[in-house]
Tab-separated table of C-alpha atoms in Angstrom:
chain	number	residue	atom	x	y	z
E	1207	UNK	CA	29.670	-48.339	-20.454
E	1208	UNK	CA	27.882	-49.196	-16.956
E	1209	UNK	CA	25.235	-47.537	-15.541
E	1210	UNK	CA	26.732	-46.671	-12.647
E	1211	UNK	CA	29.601	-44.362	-15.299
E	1212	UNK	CA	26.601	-43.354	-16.826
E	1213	UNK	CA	25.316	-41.769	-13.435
E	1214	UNK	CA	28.111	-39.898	-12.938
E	1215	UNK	CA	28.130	-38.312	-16.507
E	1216	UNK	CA	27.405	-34.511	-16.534
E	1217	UNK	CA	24.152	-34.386	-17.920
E	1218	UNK	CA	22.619	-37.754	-15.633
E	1219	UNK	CA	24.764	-35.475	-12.238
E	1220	UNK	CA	23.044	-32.667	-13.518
E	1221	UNK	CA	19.829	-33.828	-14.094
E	1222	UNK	CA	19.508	-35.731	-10.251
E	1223	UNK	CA	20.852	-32.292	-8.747
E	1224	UNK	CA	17.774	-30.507	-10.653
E	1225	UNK	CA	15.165	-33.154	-9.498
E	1226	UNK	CA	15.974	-33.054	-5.626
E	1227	UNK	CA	16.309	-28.892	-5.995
E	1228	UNK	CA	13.252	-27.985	-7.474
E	1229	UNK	CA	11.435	-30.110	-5.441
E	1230	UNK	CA	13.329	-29.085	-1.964
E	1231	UNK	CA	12.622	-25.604	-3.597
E	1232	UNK	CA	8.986	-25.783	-4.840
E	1233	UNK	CA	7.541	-27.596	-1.357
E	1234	UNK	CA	10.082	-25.457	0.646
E	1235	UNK	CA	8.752	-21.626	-0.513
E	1236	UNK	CA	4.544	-23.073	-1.507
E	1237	UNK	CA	4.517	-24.694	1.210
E	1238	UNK	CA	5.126	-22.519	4.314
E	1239	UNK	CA	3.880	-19.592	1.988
E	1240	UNK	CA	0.405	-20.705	1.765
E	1241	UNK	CA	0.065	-21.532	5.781
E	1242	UNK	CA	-0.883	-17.758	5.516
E	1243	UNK	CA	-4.564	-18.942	3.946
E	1244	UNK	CA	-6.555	-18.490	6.573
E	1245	UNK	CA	-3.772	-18.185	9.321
E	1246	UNK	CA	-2.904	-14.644	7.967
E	1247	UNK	CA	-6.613	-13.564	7.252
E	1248	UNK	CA	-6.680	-11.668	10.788
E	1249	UNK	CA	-4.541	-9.299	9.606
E	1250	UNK	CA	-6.841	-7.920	6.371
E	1251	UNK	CA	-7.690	-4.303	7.516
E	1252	UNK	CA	-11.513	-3.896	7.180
E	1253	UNK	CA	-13.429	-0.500	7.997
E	1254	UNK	CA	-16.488	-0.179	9.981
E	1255	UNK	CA	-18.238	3.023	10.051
E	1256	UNK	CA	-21.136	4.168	12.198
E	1257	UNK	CA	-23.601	6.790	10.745
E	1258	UNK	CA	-26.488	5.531	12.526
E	1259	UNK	CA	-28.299	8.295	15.051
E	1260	UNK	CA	-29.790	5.617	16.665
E	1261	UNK	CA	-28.422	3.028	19.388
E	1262	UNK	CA	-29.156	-0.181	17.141
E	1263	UNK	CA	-25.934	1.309	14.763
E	1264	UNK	CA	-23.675	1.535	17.683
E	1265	UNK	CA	-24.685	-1.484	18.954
E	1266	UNK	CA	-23.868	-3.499	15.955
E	1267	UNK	CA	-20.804	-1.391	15.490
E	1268	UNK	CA	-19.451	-2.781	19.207
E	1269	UNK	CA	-20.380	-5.849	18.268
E	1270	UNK	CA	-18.921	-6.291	15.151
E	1271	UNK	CA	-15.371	-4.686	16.429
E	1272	UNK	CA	-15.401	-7.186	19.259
E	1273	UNK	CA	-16.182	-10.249	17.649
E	1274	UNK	CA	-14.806	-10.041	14.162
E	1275	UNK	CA	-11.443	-11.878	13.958
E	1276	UNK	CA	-9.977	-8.679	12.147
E	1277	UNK	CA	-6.989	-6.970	14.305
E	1278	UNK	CA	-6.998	-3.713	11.957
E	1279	UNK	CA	-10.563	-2.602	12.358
E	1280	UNK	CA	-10.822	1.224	11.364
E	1281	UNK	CA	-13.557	3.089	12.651
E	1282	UNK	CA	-12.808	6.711	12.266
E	1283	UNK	CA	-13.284	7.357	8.755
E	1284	UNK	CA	-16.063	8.422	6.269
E	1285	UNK	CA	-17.553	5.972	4.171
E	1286	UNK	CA	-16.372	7.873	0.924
E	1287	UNK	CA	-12.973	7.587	1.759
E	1288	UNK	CA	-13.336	4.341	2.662
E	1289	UNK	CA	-14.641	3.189	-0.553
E	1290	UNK	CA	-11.588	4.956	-1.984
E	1291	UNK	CA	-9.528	2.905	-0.001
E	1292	UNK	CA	-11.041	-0.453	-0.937
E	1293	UNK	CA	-10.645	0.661	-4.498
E	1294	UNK	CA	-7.159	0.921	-4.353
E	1295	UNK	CA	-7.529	-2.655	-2.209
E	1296	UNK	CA	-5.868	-0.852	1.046
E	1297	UNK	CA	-8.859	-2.171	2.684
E	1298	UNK	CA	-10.735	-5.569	2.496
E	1299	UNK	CA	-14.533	-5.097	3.240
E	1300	UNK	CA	-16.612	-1.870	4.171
E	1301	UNK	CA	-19.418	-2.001	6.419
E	1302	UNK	CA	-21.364	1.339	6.518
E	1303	UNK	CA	-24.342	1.553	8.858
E	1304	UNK	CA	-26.277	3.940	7.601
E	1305	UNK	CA	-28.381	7.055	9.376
E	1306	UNK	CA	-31.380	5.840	9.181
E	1307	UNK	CA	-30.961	2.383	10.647
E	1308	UNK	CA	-32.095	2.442	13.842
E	1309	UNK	CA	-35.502	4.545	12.096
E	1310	UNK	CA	-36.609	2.279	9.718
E	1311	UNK	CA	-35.946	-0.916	12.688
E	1312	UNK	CA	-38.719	1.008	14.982
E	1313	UNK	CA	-41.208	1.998	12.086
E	1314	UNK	CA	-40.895	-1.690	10.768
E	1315	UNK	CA	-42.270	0.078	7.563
E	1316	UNK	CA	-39.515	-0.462	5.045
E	1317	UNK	CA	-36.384	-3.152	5.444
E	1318	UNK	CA	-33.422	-1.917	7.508
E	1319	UNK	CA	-29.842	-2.991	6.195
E	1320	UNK	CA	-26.351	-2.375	6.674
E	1321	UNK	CA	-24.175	-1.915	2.988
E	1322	UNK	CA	-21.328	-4.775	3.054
E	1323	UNK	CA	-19.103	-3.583	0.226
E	1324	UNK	CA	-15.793	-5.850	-0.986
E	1325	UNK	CA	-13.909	-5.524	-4.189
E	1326	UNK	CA	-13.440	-8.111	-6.260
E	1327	UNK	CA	-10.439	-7.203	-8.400
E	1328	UNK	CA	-7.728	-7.717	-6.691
E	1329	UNK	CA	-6.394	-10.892	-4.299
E	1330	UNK	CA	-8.802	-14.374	-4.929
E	1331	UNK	CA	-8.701	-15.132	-1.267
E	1332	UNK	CA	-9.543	-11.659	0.091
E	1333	UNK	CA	-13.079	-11.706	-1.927
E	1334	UNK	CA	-14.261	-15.124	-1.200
E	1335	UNK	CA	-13.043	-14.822	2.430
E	1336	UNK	CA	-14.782	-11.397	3.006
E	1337	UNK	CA	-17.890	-13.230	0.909
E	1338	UNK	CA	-18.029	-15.171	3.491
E	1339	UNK	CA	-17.512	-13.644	6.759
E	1340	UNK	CA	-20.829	-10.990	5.650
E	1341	UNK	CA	-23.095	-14.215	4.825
E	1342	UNK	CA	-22.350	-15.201	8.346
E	1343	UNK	CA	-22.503	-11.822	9.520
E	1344	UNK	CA	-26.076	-10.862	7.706
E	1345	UNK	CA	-27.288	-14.519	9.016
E	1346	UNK	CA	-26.595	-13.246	13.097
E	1347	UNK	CA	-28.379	-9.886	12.413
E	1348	UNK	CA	-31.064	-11.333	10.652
E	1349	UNK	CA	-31.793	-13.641	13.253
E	1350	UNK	CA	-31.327	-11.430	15.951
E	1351	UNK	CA	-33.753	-8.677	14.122
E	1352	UNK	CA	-36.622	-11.231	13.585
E	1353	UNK	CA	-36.387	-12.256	17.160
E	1354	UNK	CA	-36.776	-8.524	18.250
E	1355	UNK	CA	-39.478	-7.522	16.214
E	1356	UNK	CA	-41.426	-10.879	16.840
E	1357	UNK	CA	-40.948	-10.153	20.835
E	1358	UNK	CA	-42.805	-7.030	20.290
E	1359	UNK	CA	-45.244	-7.951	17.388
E	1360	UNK	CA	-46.467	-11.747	18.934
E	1361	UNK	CA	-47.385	-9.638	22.083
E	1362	UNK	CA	-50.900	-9.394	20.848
E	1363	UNK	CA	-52.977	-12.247	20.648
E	1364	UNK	CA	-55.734	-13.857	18.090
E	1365	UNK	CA	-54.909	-11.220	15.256
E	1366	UNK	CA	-56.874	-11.782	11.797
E	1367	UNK	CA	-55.219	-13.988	9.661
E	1368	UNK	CA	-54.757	-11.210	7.129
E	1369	UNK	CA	-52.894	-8.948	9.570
E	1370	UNK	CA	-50.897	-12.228	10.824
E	1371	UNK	CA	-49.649	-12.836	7.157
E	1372	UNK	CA	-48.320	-9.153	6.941
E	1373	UNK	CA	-46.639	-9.135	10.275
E	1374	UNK	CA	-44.900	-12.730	9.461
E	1375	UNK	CA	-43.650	-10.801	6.385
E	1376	UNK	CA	-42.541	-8.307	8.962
E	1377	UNK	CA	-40.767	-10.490	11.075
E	1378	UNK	CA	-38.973	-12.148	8.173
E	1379	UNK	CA	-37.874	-8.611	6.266
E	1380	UNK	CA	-37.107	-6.821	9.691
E	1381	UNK	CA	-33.577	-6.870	8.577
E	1382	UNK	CA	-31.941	-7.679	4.806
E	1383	UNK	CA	-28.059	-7.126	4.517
E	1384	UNK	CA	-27.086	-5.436	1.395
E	1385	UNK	CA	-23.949	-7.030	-0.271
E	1386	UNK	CA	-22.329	-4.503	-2.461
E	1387	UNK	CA	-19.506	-5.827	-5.151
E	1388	UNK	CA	-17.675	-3.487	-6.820
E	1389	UNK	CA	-15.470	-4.130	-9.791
E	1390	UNK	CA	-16.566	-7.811	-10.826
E	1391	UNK	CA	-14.975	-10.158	-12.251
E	1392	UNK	CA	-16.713	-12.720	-14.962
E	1393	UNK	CA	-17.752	-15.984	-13.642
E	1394	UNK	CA	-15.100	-18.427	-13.959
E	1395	UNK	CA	-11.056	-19.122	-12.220
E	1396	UNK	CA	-9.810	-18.255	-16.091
E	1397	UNK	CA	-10.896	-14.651	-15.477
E	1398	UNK	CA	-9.655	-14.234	-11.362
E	1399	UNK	CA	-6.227	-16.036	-12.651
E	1400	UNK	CA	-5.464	-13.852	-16.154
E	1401	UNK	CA	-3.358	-10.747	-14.815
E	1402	UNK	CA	-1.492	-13.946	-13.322
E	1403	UNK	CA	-1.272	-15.884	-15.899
E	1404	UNK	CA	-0.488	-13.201	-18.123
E	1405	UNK	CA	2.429	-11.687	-16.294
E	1406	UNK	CA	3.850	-15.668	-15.734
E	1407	UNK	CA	3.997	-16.286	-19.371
E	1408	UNK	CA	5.991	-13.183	-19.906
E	1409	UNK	CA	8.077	-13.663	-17.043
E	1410	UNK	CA	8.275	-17.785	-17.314
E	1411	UNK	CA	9.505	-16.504	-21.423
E	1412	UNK	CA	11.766	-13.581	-20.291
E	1413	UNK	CA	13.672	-15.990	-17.920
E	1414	UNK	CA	14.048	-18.702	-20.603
E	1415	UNK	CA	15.259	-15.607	-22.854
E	1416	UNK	CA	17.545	-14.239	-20.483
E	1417	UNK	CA	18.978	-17.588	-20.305
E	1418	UNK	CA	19.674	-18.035	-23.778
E	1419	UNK	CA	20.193	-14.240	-25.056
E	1420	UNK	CA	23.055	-13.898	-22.491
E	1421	UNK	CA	24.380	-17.425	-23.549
E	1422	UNK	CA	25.093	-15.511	-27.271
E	1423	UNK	CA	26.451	-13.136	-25.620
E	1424	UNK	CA	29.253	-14.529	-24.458
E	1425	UNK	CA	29.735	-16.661	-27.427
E	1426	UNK	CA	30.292	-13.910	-29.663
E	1427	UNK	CA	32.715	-11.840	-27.127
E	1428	UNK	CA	35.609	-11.336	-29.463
E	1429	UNK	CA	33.494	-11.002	-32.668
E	1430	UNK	CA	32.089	-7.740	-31.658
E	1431	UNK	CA	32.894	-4.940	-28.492
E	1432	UNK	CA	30.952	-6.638	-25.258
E	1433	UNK	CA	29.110	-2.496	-25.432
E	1434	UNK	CA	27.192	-3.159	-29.090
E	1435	UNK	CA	26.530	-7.228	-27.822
E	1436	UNK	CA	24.589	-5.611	-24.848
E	1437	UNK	CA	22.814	-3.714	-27.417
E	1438	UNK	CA	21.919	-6.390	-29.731
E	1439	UNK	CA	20.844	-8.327	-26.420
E	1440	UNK	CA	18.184	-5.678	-25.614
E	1441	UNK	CA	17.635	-5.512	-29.342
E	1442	UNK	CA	16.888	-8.989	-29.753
E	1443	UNK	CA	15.104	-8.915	-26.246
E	1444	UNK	CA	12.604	-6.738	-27.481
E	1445	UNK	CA	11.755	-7.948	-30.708
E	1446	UNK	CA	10.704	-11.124	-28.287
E	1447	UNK	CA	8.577	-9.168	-26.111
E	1448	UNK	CA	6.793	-7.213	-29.145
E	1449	UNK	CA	6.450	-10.502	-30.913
E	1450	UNK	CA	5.715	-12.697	-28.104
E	1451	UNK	CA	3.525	-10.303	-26.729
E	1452	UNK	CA	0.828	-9.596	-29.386
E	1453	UNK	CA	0.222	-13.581	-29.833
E	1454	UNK	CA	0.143	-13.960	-25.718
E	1455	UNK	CA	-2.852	-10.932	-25.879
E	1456	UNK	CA	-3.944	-12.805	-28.338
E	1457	UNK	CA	-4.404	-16.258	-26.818
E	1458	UNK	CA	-6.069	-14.364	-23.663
E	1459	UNK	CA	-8.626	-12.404	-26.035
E	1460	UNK	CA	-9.424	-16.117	-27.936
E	1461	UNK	CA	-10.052	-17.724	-24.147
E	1462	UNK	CA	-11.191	-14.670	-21.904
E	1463	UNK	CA	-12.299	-11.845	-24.431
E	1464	UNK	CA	-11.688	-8.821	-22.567
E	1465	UNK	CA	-12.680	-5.246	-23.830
E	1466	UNK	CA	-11.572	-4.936	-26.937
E	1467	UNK	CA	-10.373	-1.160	-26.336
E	1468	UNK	CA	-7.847	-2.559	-23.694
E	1469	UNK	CA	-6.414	-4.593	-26.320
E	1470	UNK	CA	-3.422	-2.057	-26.707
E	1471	UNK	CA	-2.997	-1.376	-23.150
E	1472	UNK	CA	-2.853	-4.749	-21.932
E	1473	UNK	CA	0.388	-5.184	-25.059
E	1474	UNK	CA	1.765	-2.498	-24.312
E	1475	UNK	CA	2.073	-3.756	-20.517
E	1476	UNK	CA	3.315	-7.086	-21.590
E	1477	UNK	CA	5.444	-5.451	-23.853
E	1478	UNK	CA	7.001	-3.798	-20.635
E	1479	UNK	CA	6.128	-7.121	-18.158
E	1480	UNK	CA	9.045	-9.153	-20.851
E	1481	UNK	CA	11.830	-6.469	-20.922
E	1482	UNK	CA	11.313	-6.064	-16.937
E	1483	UNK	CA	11.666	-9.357	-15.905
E	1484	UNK	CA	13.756	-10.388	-18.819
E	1485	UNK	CA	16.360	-7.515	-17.037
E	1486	UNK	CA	15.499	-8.916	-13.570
E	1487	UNK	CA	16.234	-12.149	-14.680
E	1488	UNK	CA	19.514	-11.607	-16.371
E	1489	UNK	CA	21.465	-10.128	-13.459
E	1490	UNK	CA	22.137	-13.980	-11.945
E	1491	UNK	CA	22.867	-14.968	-15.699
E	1492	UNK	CA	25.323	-12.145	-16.727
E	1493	UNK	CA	26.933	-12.812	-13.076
E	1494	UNK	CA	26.991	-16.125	-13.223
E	1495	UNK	CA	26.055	-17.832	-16.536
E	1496	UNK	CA	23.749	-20.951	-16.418
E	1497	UNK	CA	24.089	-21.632	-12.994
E	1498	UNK	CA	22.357	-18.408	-12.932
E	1499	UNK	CA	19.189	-20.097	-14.213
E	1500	UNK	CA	19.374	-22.286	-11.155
E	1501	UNK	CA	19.009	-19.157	-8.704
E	1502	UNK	CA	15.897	-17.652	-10.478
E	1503	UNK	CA	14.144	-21.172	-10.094
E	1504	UNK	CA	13.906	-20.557	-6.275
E	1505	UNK	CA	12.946	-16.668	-7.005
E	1506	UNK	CA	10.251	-17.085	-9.319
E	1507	UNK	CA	8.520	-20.041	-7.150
E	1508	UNK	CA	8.891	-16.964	-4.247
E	1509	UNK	CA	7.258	-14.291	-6.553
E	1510	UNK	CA	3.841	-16.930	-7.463
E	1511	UNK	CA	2.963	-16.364	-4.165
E	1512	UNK	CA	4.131	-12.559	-3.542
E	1513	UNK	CA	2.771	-11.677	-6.578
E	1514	UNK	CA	-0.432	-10.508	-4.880
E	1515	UNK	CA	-3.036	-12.710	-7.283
E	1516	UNK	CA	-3.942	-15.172	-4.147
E	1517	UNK	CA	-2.782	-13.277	-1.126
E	1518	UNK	CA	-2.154	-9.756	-0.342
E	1519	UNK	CA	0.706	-8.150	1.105
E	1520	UNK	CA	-1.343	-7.892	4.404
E	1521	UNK	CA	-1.406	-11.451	4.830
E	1522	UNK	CA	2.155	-12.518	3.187
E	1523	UNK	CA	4.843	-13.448	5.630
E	1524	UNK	CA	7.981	-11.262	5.641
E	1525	UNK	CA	9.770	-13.181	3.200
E	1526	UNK	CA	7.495	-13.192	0.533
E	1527	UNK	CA	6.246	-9.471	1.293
E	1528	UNK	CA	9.878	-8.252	1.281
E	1529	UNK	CA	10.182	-9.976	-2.140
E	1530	UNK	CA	6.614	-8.392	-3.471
E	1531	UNK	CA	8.482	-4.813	-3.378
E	1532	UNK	CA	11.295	-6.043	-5.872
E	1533	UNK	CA	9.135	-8.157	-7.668
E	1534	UNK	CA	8.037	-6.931	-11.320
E	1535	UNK	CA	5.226	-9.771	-11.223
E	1536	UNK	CA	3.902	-8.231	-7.806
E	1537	UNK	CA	3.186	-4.751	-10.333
E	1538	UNK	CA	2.181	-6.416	-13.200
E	1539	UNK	CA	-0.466	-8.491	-11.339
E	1540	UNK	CA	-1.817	-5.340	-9.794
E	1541	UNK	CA	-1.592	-3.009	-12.623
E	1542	UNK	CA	-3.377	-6.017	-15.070
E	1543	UNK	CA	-6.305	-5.997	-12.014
E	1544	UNK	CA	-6.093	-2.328	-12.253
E	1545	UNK	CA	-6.419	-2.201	-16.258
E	1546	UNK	CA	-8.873	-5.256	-16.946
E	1547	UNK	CA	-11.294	-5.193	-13.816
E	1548	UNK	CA	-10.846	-2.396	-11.673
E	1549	UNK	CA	-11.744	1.665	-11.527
E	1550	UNK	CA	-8.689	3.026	-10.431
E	1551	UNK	CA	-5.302	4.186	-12.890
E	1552	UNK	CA	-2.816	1.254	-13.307
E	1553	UNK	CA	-0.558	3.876	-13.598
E	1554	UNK	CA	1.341	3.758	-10.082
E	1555	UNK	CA	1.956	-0.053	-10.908
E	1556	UNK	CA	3.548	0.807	-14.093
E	1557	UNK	CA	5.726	3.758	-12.784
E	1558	UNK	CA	7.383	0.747	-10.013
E	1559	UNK	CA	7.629	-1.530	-13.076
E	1560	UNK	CA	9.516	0.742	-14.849
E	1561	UNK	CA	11.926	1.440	-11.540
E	1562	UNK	CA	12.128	-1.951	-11.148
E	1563	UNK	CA	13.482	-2.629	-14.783
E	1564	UNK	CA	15.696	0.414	-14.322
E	1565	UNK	CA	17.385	-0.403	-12.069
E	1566	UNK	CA	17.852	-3.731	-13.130
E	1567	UNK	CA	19.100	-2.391	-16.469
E	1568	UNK	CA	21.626	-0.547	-14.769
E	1569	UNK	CA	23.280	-3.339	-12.943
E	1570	UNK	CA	23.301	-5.381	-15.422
E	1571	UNK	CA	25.283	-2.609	-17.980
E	1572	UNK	CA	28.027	-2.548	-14.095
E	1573	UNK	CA	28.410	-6.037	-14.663
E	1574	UNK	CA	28.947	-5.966	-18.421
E	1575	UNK	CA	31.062	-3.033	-17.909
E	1576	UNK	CA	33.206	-3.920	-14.914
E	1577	UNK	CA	32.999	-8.232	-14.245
E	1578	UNK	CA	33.028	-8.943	-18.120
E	1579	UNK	CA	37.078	-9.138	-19.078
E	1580	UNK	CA	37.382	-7.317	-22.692
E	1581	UNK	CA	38.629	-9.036	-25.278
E	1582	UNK	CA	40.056	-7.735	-28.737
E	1583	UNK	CA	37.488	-7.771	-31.531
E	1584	UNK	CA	38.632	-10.238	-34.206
E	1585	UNK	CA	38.206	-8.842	-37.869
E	1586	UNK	CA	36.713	-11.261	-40.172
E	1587	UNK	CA	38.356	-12.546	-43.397
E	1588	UNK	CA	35.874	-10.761	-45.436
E	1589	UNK	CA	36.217	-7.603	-43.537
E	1590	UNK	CA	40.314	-7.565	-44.059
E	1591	UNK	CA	39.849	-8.317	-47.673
E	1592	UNK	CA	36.966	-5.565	-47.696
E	1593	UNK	CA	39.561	-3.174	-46.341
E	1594	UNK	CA	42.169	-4.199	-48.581
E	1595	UNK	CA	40.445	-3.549	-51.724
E	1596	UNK	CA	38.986	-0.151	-50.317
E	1597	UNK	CA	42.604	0.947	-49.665
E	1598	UNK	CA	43.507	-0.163	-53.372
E	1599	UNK	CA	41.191	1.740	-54.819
């Protein structure tokens, strides 16, 4: 046999096919998906509220709405419900001026600051973006501060060297930002990446399982009615996730050790992450068998990146943002940030799981019920003989 015959055997046709399309499909959808880091950042709604009496507050308000490079900038809000908001991560950073701002900048008698608040479980790049932007943003105002109060303080001339030292300190403490992180996350990328991780190795599994669950299923058509193999499928779908999932919570408890009174939550939600995508997965397999498995490649690169872990939904393209509403790993990422690291219920990301799988569920059973040709149930020799004897007796 040649090489060349080789080449054109099944397995070597199959095998180049899979090399150039997961590589057309991995750079195609990563690629042009993460031009939103920073392109997209403009488009992270921040809130900026004013409680200051004074005219410093509204100064640095102005400022700060004309100069930040934020194009959803709300203003007319209270700080409480604006806290709410960047709980739930419908906001990116707070900035609250408070009342007495402008007071303690004229007394000069304790330090003025402005509360920079950001929230830390939920999208990587949000938090170390917004980190960012308030370092620069407390480094301006602290500069600008100093300069003010040393225009009015160096006035006066041949002061003793006491009094110098204490207006220095002044000068220096005029103005101290006060960064405010709520819901953090343990040092270290294992702890930002786990609801990630997490939800991948169920869904990675589920696909995998999908792939080979409905692969029995249509090798034993005729040995059963195609109604009780869709059972056993599920059946055998979630003894995987059960199984699969208590030694995956496992493995993250080993590595990250989370709160050990999670540890039920967090399987139960895996439990639930499996049979979701393991449905979501199986609608391209039950439709079109193994070249099924090709489509999902394409559909779970999509969902790493609309999955919310890295970017949010405010900074997605369309493509990817469309696919975060369908996606199960889009509301398992949020509803493990939810359960491990934030202070809100994961509950609403559990409820759209739950639709998602659904609904999934469903079309899969139309497909079964109305693609999937019936065929008659062959009766074993063992059953005909069991038959036979029970009518003789």
């Amino acid at each position: 046999m040649k090489f060349s015959a080789f080449l054109k055997t099944r397995g070597a046709t199959a095998a180049i096919f899979m090399g150039i399309f997961y590589a057309v499909a991995m750079l195609g959808i990563f690629l042009p998906g993460y031009t939103a880091i920073p392109g997209n950042v403009d488009k992270l709604p921040i809130a900026i509220i004013n409680d200051d009496a004074g005219k410093n507050g509204a100064m640095i308000a102005g400022n700060l709405q004309e100069n930040l490079p934020f194009k959803e900038i709300e203003t007319d809000i209270t700080n409480k419900q604006a806290l709410k908001d960047l709980e739930h991560n419908d906001l990116a950073l707070v900035v609250h001026i408070p009342k007495t701002f402008s007071e303690n900048i004229q007394k000069g008698e304790a330090s003025s600051s402005i509360d920079f608040t950001i929230n830390e479980a939920g999208a990587t790049v949000v938090s170390s973006t917004m980190n960012s932007v308030v370092t620069e943003i407390n480094s301006q105002l602290s500069t600008q501060f100093s300069q003010q109060t040393a225009q009015g303080v160096l006035m006066n001339f041949n002061v003793p060297e006491k009094q110098a030292a204490e207006l220095a300190e002044k000068i220096e403490k005029s103005y101290v930002g006060n960064v405010v992180t709520i819901n953090e996350i343990p040092d270290g990328m294992n702890h930002n990446m786990l609801p990630m991780f997490l939800t991948m190795a169920g869904y990675v599994g589920a696909m995998i399982g999908a792939m080979q669950l409905v692969g029995a299923f249509r090798a034993s058509r005729g040995k059963a009615s195609k109604t009780r193999l869709f059972t056993y499928v599920q059946m055998a779908a979630l003894l995987i996730a059960v199984v699969s999932s208590i030694i995956a919570v496992g493995v993250a408890y080993l590595i990250d050790k989370p709160s050990g009174d999670l540890f039920f939550g967090i399987v139960g939600q895996q439990i639930l992450n499996y049979m979701v995508c393991f449905n979501f997965t199986a609608i391209l397999i039950f439709l079109f068998g193994e070249g099924g498995m090709i489509l999902n490649l394409p559909i779970l690169l999509m969902q790493t990146i609309a999955n919310g872990a890295t970017i949010t939904r405010d900074m997605m393209h369309a493509p990817y943002e469309w696919m975060s509403h369908i996606s199960p790993m889009y509301y398992s990422v949020q509803a493990y940030f939810a359960n491990l690291f934030g202070s809100i219920s994961p509950s609403p990301y559990i409820w759209s799981m739950v639709a998602v799988g659904a609904v999934a569920m469903l079309i899969n059973m139309a497909i079964v019920a109305f693609l999937h040709k019936p065929m008659p149930v062959q009766v074993s020799e063992t059953e005909v003989e069991k038959k036979a004897a029970e009518i003789t007796a």
